[in-house]
Tab-separated table of C-alpha atoms in Angstrom:
chain	number	residue	atom	x	y	z
A	664	UNK	CA	80.190	-185.400	21.691
A	665	UNK	CA	76.894	-183.598	22.111
A	666	UNK	CA	73.835	-185.217	23.640
A	667	UNK	CA	70.465	-183.490	23.651
A	668	UNK	CA	67.553	-184.994	25.573
A	669	UNK	CA	63.874	-184.327	25.164
A	670	UNK	CA	60.548	-185.820	26.157
A	671	UNK	CA	60.379	-185.198	29.860
A	672	UNK	CA	57.082	-183.924	31.200
A	673	UNK	CA	54.507	-184.411	33.936
A	674	UNK	CA	52.427	-187.571	33.776
A	675	UNK	CA	50.026	-189.439	35.991
A	676	UNK	CA	51.027	-192.634	37.716
A	677	UNK	CA	50.502	-195.587	35.438
A	678	UNK	CA	51.115	-193.499	32.361
A	679	UNK	CA	53.847	-193.665	29.749
A	680	UNK	CA	56.537	-191.406	28.350
A	681	UNK	CA	59.270	-191.703	25.785
A	682	UNK	CA	62.539	-189.865	26.238
A	683	UNK	CA	64.839	-189.173	23.310
A	684	UNK	CA	68.509	-188.299	23.167
A	685	UNK	CA	70.076	-187.118	19.946
A	686	UNK	CA	73.808	-187.741	19.747
A	687	UNK	CA	76.233	-185.910	17.516
A	688	UNK	CA	79.995	-186.005	17.164
A	689	UNK	CA	79.861	-189.612	18.294
A	690	UNK	CA	82.629	-191.589	16.682
A	691	UNK	CA	83.029	-194.627	18.917
A	692	UNK	CA	82.677	-197.932	17.130
A	693	UNK	CA	82.119	-199.761	20.395
A	694	UNK	CA	80.097	-197.741	22.820
A	695	UNK	CA	77.670	-197.776	25.666
A	696	UNK	CA	74.817	-195.305	25.755
A	697	UNK	CA	72.601	-195.028	28.755
A	698	UNK	CA	70.027	-193.195	30.765
A	699	UNK	CA	70.652	-192.028	34.293
A	700	UNK	CA	68.386	-190.247	36.710
A	701	UNK	CA	68.605	-188.284	39.903
A	702	UNK	CA	65.709	-187.813	42.247
A	703	UNK	CA	65.622	-184.997	44.812
A	704	UNK	CA	67.881	-185.794	47.710
A	705	UNK	CA	69.257	-188.929	46.081
A	706	UNK	CA	72.364	-189.840	44.194
A	707	UNK	CA	72.369	-190.285	40.453
A	708	UNK	CA	71.588	-193.845	39.436
A	709	UNK	CA	71.812	-195.799	36.245
A	710	UNK	CA	68.462	-196.629	34.683
A	711	UNK	CA	69.265	-198.452	31.457
A	712	UNK	CA	72.107	-198.927	29.030
A	713	UNK	CA	72.631	-200.287	25.554
A	714	UNK	CA	75.891	-201.124	23.862
A	715	UNK	CA	77.001	-201.102	20.252
A	716	UNK	CA	76.064	-204.783	19.941
A	717	UNK	CA	72.525	-204.079	21.073
A	718	UNK	CA	72.863	-205.666	24.473
A	719	UNK	CA	70.875	-203.959	27.183
A	720	UNK	CA	70.969	-203.590	30.934
A	721	UNK	CA	68.332	-202.279	33.302
A	722	UNK	CA	68.128	-201.205	36.875
A	723	UNK	CA	66.036	-203.717	38.835
A	724	UNK	CA	63.702	-200.857	39.737
A	725	UNK	CA	62.664	-200.339	36.115
A	726	UNK	CA	63.169	-203.771	34.586
A	727	UNK	CA	60.012	-204.850	32.813
A	728	UNK	CA	58.626	-201.310	32.678
A	729	UNK	CA	61.282	-199.377	30.757
A	730	UNK	CA	62.798	-200.195	27.388
A	731	UNK	CA	65.968	-198.679	25.999
A	732	UNK	CA	66.580	-198.652	22.279
A	733	UNK	CA	68.568	-196.794	19.690
A	734	UNK	CA	68.287	-195.746	16.097
A	735	UNK	CA	71.858	-196.164	14.929
A	736	UNK	CA	71.261	-194.437	11.614
A	737	UNK	CA	69.839	-191.321	13.229
A	738	UNK	CA	72.052	-191.538	16.334
A	739	UNK	CA	69.055	-191.305	18.649
A	740	UNK	CA	68.743	-193.063	21.970
A	741	UNK	CA	65.276	-193.730	23.373
A	742	UNK	CA	63.852	-194.663	26.730
A	743	UNK	CA	60.293	-195.944	26.632
A	744	UNK	CA	58.815	-195.731	30.110
A	745	UNK	CA	55.580	-197.538	30.920
A	746	UNK	CA	53.580	-197.979	34.108
A	747	UNK	CA	55.300	-194.972	35.623
A	748	UNK	CA	55.412	-194.767	39.386
A	749	UNK	CA	55.799	-191.862	41.778
A	750	UNK	CA	59.343	-192.985	42.492
A	751	UNK	CA	60.267	-192.535	38.837
A	752	UNK	CA	60.110	-188.776	39.356
A	753	UNK	CA	63.600	-187.484	38.656
A	754	UNK	CA	65.839	-185.559	36.329
A	755	UNK	CA	66.800	-187.901	33.524
A	756	UNK	CA	70.022	-187.604	31.618
A	757	UNK	CA	71.576	-189.535	28.792
A	758	UNK	CA	75.234	-190.357	28.597
A	759	UNK	CA	77.556	-192.088	26.181
A	760	UNK	CA	81.126	-193.201	25.912
A	761	UNK	CA	83.374	-195.987	24.757
A	762	UNK	CA	82.106	-199.293	26.092
A	763	UNK	CA	83.819	-200.064	29.388
A	764	UNK	CA	81.139	-202.502	30.450
A	765	UNK	CA	77.643	-202.256	31.824
A	766	UNK	CA	75.376	-203.872	34.388
A	767	UNK	CA	72.283	-203.125	36.473
A	768	UNK	CA	71.400	-200.135	34.336
A	769	UNK	CA	74.859	-198.588	34.370
A	770	UNK	CA	77.212	-197.830	31.525
A	771	UNK	CA	80.540	-197.724	33.279
A	772	UNK	CA	82.898	-194.815	32.978
A	773	UNK	CA	80.753	-192.554	30.816
A	774	UNK	CA	82.028	-189.031	30.654
A	775	UNK	CA	79.842	-187.490	27.958
A	776	UNK	CA	76.593	-186.191	29.378
A	777	UNK	CA	73.598	-184.391	28.008
A	778	UNK	CA	71.528	-181.840	29.837
A	779	UNK	CA	68.704	-183.124	32.007
A	780	UNK	CA	65.042	-183.550	31.219
A	781	UNK	CA	62.546	-183.589	34.063
A	782	UNK	CA	60.056	-186.406	34.505
A	783	UNK	CA	57.388	-185.838	37.131
A	784	UNK	CA	54.931	-188.580	38.039
A	785	UNK	CA	51.951	-187.654	40.192
C-alpha cells in the first residue's frame, strides 16, 4: 500500500485548505482511511476517518469544520478544512488499513501510512 499526501501549505486563520491522499496497491474490500496529525510537542491524534461504507468519524476539535471524503474510483482521500485555527497547525498524514473500527476521528489499528504534509495556520 502506498499513500501520497499533498495540499499542505501556510494559510491565514479562518482560511481553507484541501488535503489529498492518493492510495495505490489498496486491495481491502472493507477498510478505514483516515487523517491524523501531529503538532509540535504533542502526540499524533486522529482527525477524521471514513470507512468503506462511507461512514465518517471526526475528532471533536474539528467536527463541523473539516470534512473527509473519498473518490473510490480514483482511490483518493480528501480532507476539506474550513475555518482553520492556529491550533490546526500540524503535520498531517493519511493512513489506511482493513476496517477494525473507528471513533472520534480515529481509524483503529492502521498500519499503512503516507508521508506527512505540513499545514501552518497563522
